[in-house]
GROMACS .gro file of C-alpha atoms in nm:
model
  275
    1MET     CA    1   5.172  10.222  10.877
    2SER     CA    2   5.514  10.304  10.677
    3ARG     CA    3   5.755  10.058  10.672
    4SER     CA    4   6.155  10.137  10.691
    5SER     CA    5   6.335  10.035  10.390
    6ILE     CA    6   6.624   9.960  10.608
    7MET     CA    7   6.757   9.665  10.834
    8PRO     CA    8   6.676   9.712  11.216
    9GLY     CA    9   7.010   9.817  11.390
   10PHE     CA   10   7.150   9.932  11.059
   11ARG     CA   11   7.217  10.286  11.204
   12PRO     CA   12   7.375  10.152  11.527
   13THR     CA   13   7.658   9.894  11.345
   14ILE     CA   14   7.683  10.139  11.097
   15GLY     CA   15   7.821  10.414  11.360
   16PHE     CA   16   7.980  10.163  11.510
   17THR     CA   17   8.147  10.004  11.194
   18LEU     CA   18   8.292  10.395  11.177
   19ILE     CA   19   8.413  10.488  11.402
   20TYR     CA   20   8.576  10.115  11.475
   21LEU     CA   21   8.729  10.217  11.089
   22SER     CA   22   8.872  10.534  11.209
   23LEU     CA   23   9.021  10.473  11.537
   24VAL     CA   24   9.165  10.161  11.403
   25VAL     CA   25   9.265  10.213  11.066
   26LEU     CA   26   9.182  10.572  10.870
   27ILE     CA   27   9.350  10.777  11.198
   28PRO     CA   28   9.646  10.589  11.245
   29LEU     CA   29   9.730  10.652  10.807
   30SER     CA   30   9.637  10.946  10.847
   31THR     CA   31   9.885  11.017  11.051
   32LEU     CA   32  10.156  10.912  10.824
   33VAL     CA   33   9.985  11.110  10.520
   34PHE     CA   34   9.952  11.409  10.703
   35GLN     CA   35  10.336  11.381  10.847
   36SER     CA   36  10.495  11.281  10.448
   37PHE     CA   37  10.323  11.658  10.348
   38GLN     CA   38  10.706  11.772  10.606
   39LEU     CA   39  10.881  11.662  10.288
   40ASN     CA   40  10.890  11.868   9.942
   41TRP     CA   41  10.917  11.661   9.640
   42HIS     CA   42  11.292  11.682   9.521
   43ASP     CA   43  11.300  11.521   9.939
   44TYR     CA   44  11.085  11.240   9.848
   45VAL     CA   45  11.202  11.125   9.533
   46HIS     CA   46  11.587  11.108   9.671
   47ILE     CA   47  11.479  10.956   9.932
   48ILE     CA   48  11.258  10.674   9.688
   49THR     CA   49  11.478  10.570   9.527
   50ASN     CA   50  11.754  10.526   9.699
   51LYS     CA   51  11.974  10.229   9.572
   52ARG     CA   52  11.976  10.052   9.879
   53VAL     CA   53  11.553  10.156   9.938
   54LEU     CA   54  11.485  10.010   9.568
   55SER     CA   55  11.604   9.672   9.640
   56SER     CA   56  11.407   9.648  10.008
   57PHE     CA   57  11.112   9.692   9.854
   58ARG     CA   58  11.249   9.414   9.538
   59VAL     CA   59  11.373   9.207   9.852
   60SER     CA   60  11.026   9.209  10.046
   61PHE     CA   61  10.775   9.285   9.798
   62SER     CA   62  10.884   8.982   9.561
   63THR     CA   63  10.908   8.709   9.824
   64ALA     CA   64  10.602   8.816   9.898
   65LEU     CA   65  10.434   8.775   9.616
   66VAL     CA   66  10.668   8.404   9.577
   67ALA     CA   67  10.568   8.262   9.951
   68ALA     CA   68  10.165   8.348   9.834
   69LEU     CA   69  10.213   8.149   9.518
   70ILE     CA   70  10.365   7.831   9.692
   71ALA     CA   71  10.154   7.909   9.967
   72GLY     CA   72   9.794   7.916   9.730
   73PHE     CA   73   9.916   7.635   9.612
   74PHE     CA   74  10.044   7.351   9.913
   75GLY     CA   75   9.733   7.556  10.146
   76PHE     CA   76   9.480   7.460   9.952
   77ILE     CA   77   9.587   7.073   9.867
   78VAL     CA   78   9.590   7.030  10.237
   79ALA     CA   79   9.250   7.178  10.243
   80TRP     CA   80   9.162   6.978  10.030
   81VAL     CA   81   9.333   6.636  10.241
   82LEU     CA   82   9.167   6.807  10.554
   83VAL     CA   83   8.762   6.818  10.368
   84ARG     CA   84   8.745   6.545  10.198
   85TYR     CA   85   8.921   6.245  10.395
   86SER     CA   86   8.867   6.104  10.704
   87PHE     CA   87   9.238   5.938  10.827
   88PHE     CA   88   9.373   5.889  11.227
   89GLY     CA   89   9.545   6.189  11.304
   90LYS     CA   90   9.260   6.423  11.149
   91GLN     CA   91   9.210   6.669  11.447
   92PHE     CA   92   9.589   6.729  11.515
   93PHE     CA   93   9.624   6.861  11.176
   94HIS     CA   94   9.458   7.077  11.252
   95ALA     CA   95   9.584   7.251  11.570
   96LEU     CA   96   9.923   7.177  11.373
   97ILE     CA   97   9.784   7.440  11.036
   98ASP     CA   98   9.674   7.679  11.355
   99PHE     CA   99   9.931   7.665  11.578
  100PRO     CA  100  10.163   7.982  11.363
  101PHE     CA  101   9.873   8.243  11.415
  102ALA     CA  102   9.939   8.123  11.765
  103LEU     CA  103  10.355   8.110  11.750
  104PRO     CA  104  10.484   8.407  11.825
  105THR     CA  105  10.677   8.576  11.486
  106ALA     CA  106  11.026   8.595  11.640
  107VAL     CA  107  10.949   8.273  11.786
  108ALA     CA  108  10.949   8.101  11.508
  109GLY     CA  109  11.212   8.320  11.301
  110ILE     CA  110  11.476   8.166  11.552
  111VAL     CA  111  11.358   7.822  11.507
  112LEU     CA  112  11.430   7.860  11.126
  113ALA     CA  113  11.665   8.018  11.150
  114THR     CA  114  11.847   7.764  11.317
  115ILE     CA  115  11.705   7.514  11.139
  116PHE     CA  116  11.803   7.604  10.867
  117GLN     CA  117  12.128   7.757  10.912
  118PRO     CA  118  12.405   7.657  10.769
  119SER     CA  119  12.564   7.466  11.006
  120GLY     CA  120  12.195   7.364  11.092
  121PHE     CA  121  12.088   7.032  11.076
  122LEU     CA  122  11.796   7.116  10.697
  123GLY     CA  123  12.098   7.351  10.616
  124LYS     CA  124  12.386   7.110  10.590
  125LEU     CA  125  12.243   6.855  10.416
  126LEU     CA  126  12.063   7.140  10.149
  127ILE     CA  127  12.389   7.305  10.087
  128ASP     CA  128  12.547   6.950  10.048
  129THR     CA  129  12.301   6.779   9.852
  130PHE     CA  130  12.238   7.094   9.600
  131GLY     CA  131  12.438   7.317   9.701
  132VAL     CA  132  12.171   7.564   9.857
  133GLN     CA  133  12.178   7.789  10.120
  134VAL     CA  134  11.821   7.887  10.248
  135ALA     CA  135  11.940   8.058  10.563
  136PHE     CA  136  12.039   8.484  10.536
  137LYS     CA  137  11.957   8.470  10.135
  138PRO     CA  138  11.619   8.554   9.981
  139LEU     CA  139  11.547   8.197   9.995
  140GLY     CA  140  11.472   8.214  10.413
  141ILE     CA  141  11.297   8.477  10.343
  142VAL     CA  142  11.023   8.308  10.167
  143MET     CA  143  11.013   7.987  10.399
  144ALA     CA  144  10.945   8.192  10.695
  145LEU     CA  145  10.694   8.379  10.464
  146ILE     CA  146  10.530   8.003  10.378
  147PHE     CA  147  10.454   7.929  10.701
  148ILE     CA  148  10.323   8.202  10.864
  149SER     CA  149  10.096   8.257  10.570
  150ILE     CA  150  10.027   7.892  10.480
  151PRO     CA  151   9.756   7.888  10.752
  152PHE     CA  152   9.571   8.169  10.572
  153VAL     CA  153   9.484   7.997  10.257
  154VAL     CA  154   9.386   7.650  10.423
  155ARG     CA  155   9.124   7.844  10.672
  156THR     CA  156   9.006   8.037  10.331
  157VAL     CA  157   8.932   7.758  10.162
  158GLU     CA  158   8.790   7.457  10.364
  159PRO     CA  159   8.497   7.640  10.444
  160VAL     CA  160   8.390   7.697  10.053
  161LEU     CA  161   8.493   7.348  10.023
  162LEU     CA  162   8.281   7.237  10.353
  163GLU     CA  163   8.020   7.430  10.179
  164PHE     CA  164   8.011   7.263   9.780
  165GLU     CA  165   7.728   7.011   9.740
  166THR     CA  166   7.916   6.729   9.577
  167SER     CA  167   7.586   6.621   9.391
  168MET     CA  168   7.737   6.910   9.107
  169GLU     CA  169   8.025   6.643   9.035
  170GLU     CA  170   7.769   6.330   9.050
  171ALA     CA  171   7.576   6.580   8.777
  172ALA     CA  172   7.975   6.568   8.559
  173SER     CA  173   8.059   6.203   8.608
  174SER     CA  174   7.685   6.103   8.529
  175LEU     CA  175   7.772   6.299   8.154
  176GLY     CA  176   8.080   6.169   8.097
  177ALA     CA  177   8.312   6.393   8.259
  178THR     CA  178   8.687   6.234   8.349
  179ARG     CA  179   8.799   6.377   8.706
  180TRP     CA  180   9.038   6.599   8.593
  181GLN     CA  181   8.693   6.820   8.388
  182VAL     CA  182   8.539   6.739   8.708
  183PHE     CA  183   8.770   6.926   8.929
  184SER     CA  184   8.897   7.194   8.655
  185LYS     CA  185   8.513   7.249   8.509
  186VAL     CA  186   8.235   7.224   8.828
  187ILE     CA  187   8.549   7.227   9.147
  188PHE     CA  188   8.787   7.462   9.090
  189PRO     CA  189   8.575   7.791   8.931
  190ASN     CA  190   8.414   7.773   9.263
  191VAL     CA  191   8.709   7.703   9.479
  192LEU     CA  192   8.875   8.041   9.267
  193PRO     CA  193   8.754   8.305   9.404
  194ALA     CA  194   8.835   8.244   9.805
  195LEU     CA  195   9.166   8.062   9.641
  196LEU     CA  196   9.218   8.432   9.598
  197THR     CA  197   9.151   8.521   9.828
  198GLY     CA  198   9.342   8.303  10.093
  199PHE     CA  199   9.642   8.444   9.809
  200ALA     CA  200   9.555   8.825   9.911
  201LEU     CA  201   9.562   8.759  10.341
  202ALA     CA  202   9.882   8.568  10.292
  203PHE     CA  203  10.071   8.738  10.050
  204ALA     CA  204   9.946   9.099  10.249
  205ARG     CA  205  10.087   8.977  10.543
  206GLY     CA  206  10.370   8.817  10.405
  207VAL     CA  207  10.448   9.179  10.310
  208GLY     CA  208  10.385   9.343  10.658
  209GLU     CA  209  10.573   9.040  10.834
  210TYR     CA  210  10.854   9.151  11.028
  211GLY     CA  211  10.957   8.898  11.330
  212SER     CA  212  10.997   8.558  11.152
  213VAL     CA  213  11.191   8.717  10.895
  214ILE     CA  214  11.466   8.943  11.007
  215PHE     CA  215  11.657   8.564  11.201
  216ILE     CA  216  11.658   8.411  10.972
  217ALA     CA  217  11.664   8.708  10.627
  218GLY     CA  218  12.076   8.787  10.744
  219ASN     CA  219  11.918   9.140  10.677
  220ILE     CA  220  12.169   9.204  10.445
  221PRO     CA  221  12.149   9.548  10.241
  222TYR     CA  222  12.073   9.487   9.907
  223VAL     CA  223  12.043   9.141   9.930
  224SER     CA  224  11.770   9.018  10.224
  225GLU     CA  225  11.676   9.358  10.331
  226ILE     CA  226  11.291   9.380  10.357
  227VAL     CA  227  11.140   9.755  10.421
  228PRO     CA  228  10.976   9.744  10.742
  229LEU     CA  229  11.398   9.684  10.895
  230LEU     CA  230  11.421   9.972  10.643
  231ILE     CA  231  11.238  10.186  10.824
  232VAL     CA  232  11.237  10.087  11.256
  233THR     CA  233  11.652  10.112  11.119
  234LYS     CA  234  11.539  10.490  10.993
  235LEU     CA  235  11.330  10.547  11.326
  236GLU     CA  236  11.693  10.429  11.514
  237GLN     CA  237  11.840  10.668  11.279
  238PHE     CA  238  11.590  10.901  11.436
  239ASP     CA  239  11.501  10.984  11.045
  240ILE     CA  240  11.208  11.044  11.105
  241GLU     CA  241  11.135  11.184  10.669
  242GLY     CA  242  11.294  10.924  10.562
  243ALA     CA  243  11.072  10.603  10.750
  244THR     CA  244  10.800  10.820  10.689
  245ALA     CA  245  10.853  10.803  10.271
  246ILE     CA  246  10.924  10.427  10.305
  247ALA     CA  247  10.605  10.365  10.504
  248LEU     CA  248  10.359  10.551  10.295
  249THR     CA  249  10.503  10.455   9.932
  250MET     CA  250  10.470  10.111  10.108
  251LEU     CA  251  10.086  10.181  10.201
  252VAL     CA  252  10.075  10.316   9.884
  253ILE     CA  253  10.161  10.043   9.663
  254SER     CA  254  10.076   9.789   9.916
  255PHE     CA  255   9.620   9.926   9.871
  256VAL     CA  256   9.736   9.951   9.542
  257LEU     CA  257   9.813   9.522   9.475
  258LEU     CA  258   9.529   9.393   9.720
  259LEU     CA  259   9.275   9.639   9.523
  260LEU     CA  260   9.365   9.454   9.218
  261ILE     CA  261   9.356   9.137   9.399
  262ASN     CA  262   9.026   9.164   9.526
  263LEU     CA  263   8.893   9.380   9.148
  264LEU     CA  264   9.002   9.021   8.990
  265GLN     CA  265   8.790   8.808   9.280
  266PHE     CA  266   8.516   9.039   9.215
  267TRP     CA  267   8.581   8.923   8.830
  268VAL     CA  268   8.583   8.564   8.926
  269ARG     CA  269   8.286   8.593   9.122
  270LYS     CA  270   8.087   8.762   8.856
  271ARG     CA  271   8.195   8.497   8.575
  272SER     CA  272   8.146   8.220   8.786
  273GLY     CA  273   7.764   8.319   8.841
  274GLN     CA  274   7.883   8.335   9.265
  275LEU     CA  275   7.706   8.717   9.217
   0.00000   0.00000   0.00000
């Protein structure tokens, strides 16, 4: 009897996957693309090249990038501590890491704005000590994005560290490698693909974040106005064409950046022998 080369259950599972992707992702995004066809090229360029729109793109992507880099650095440290060390209250810290997932983003934004505003506890302390204002500035947006994105890095890197074979570290140490050499030559190359994945998730969450940002950002045009807020503003003004053009541009830029990050992740995995 001839044996099928397809795994059992392939057809129903791939069918379910395609239906799910179509209903949740492809159809909504295609609606956005078809809506943009109502604009001619001149109107589209006129909307996108507006100084306020360009400023909002700069604020959104720059703050998301900085927040993702910081979240990647500290998220790796947190994941390392939670995996490699045992201490009292460890489960409490595990729950605390997941807290931003359960907390409504608007509540997080209100809390951060209350703390970091110029009259708030930390805000007043930072202004009096270092002369740095956090709330109602791009720095406030970065703080909010770090708060909501660092769990993505921790939960992405943590399983890789858990499955990492400590015998590889012991072998490197027995051959005379220092602790830094063991980390840089053995541990980090194996963790880097997962760290890039966590960075991509944090960056994607930061670019599209709305609830936790609008309260602490101050939403000042040309200073701390983000793209999602500008899209909502356009919709409230019944400027459907403007909102569509901005949303489509943000979609394309975000997709290209995430594609580049995924290609980099694939290259790192292939170079390290994980593929």
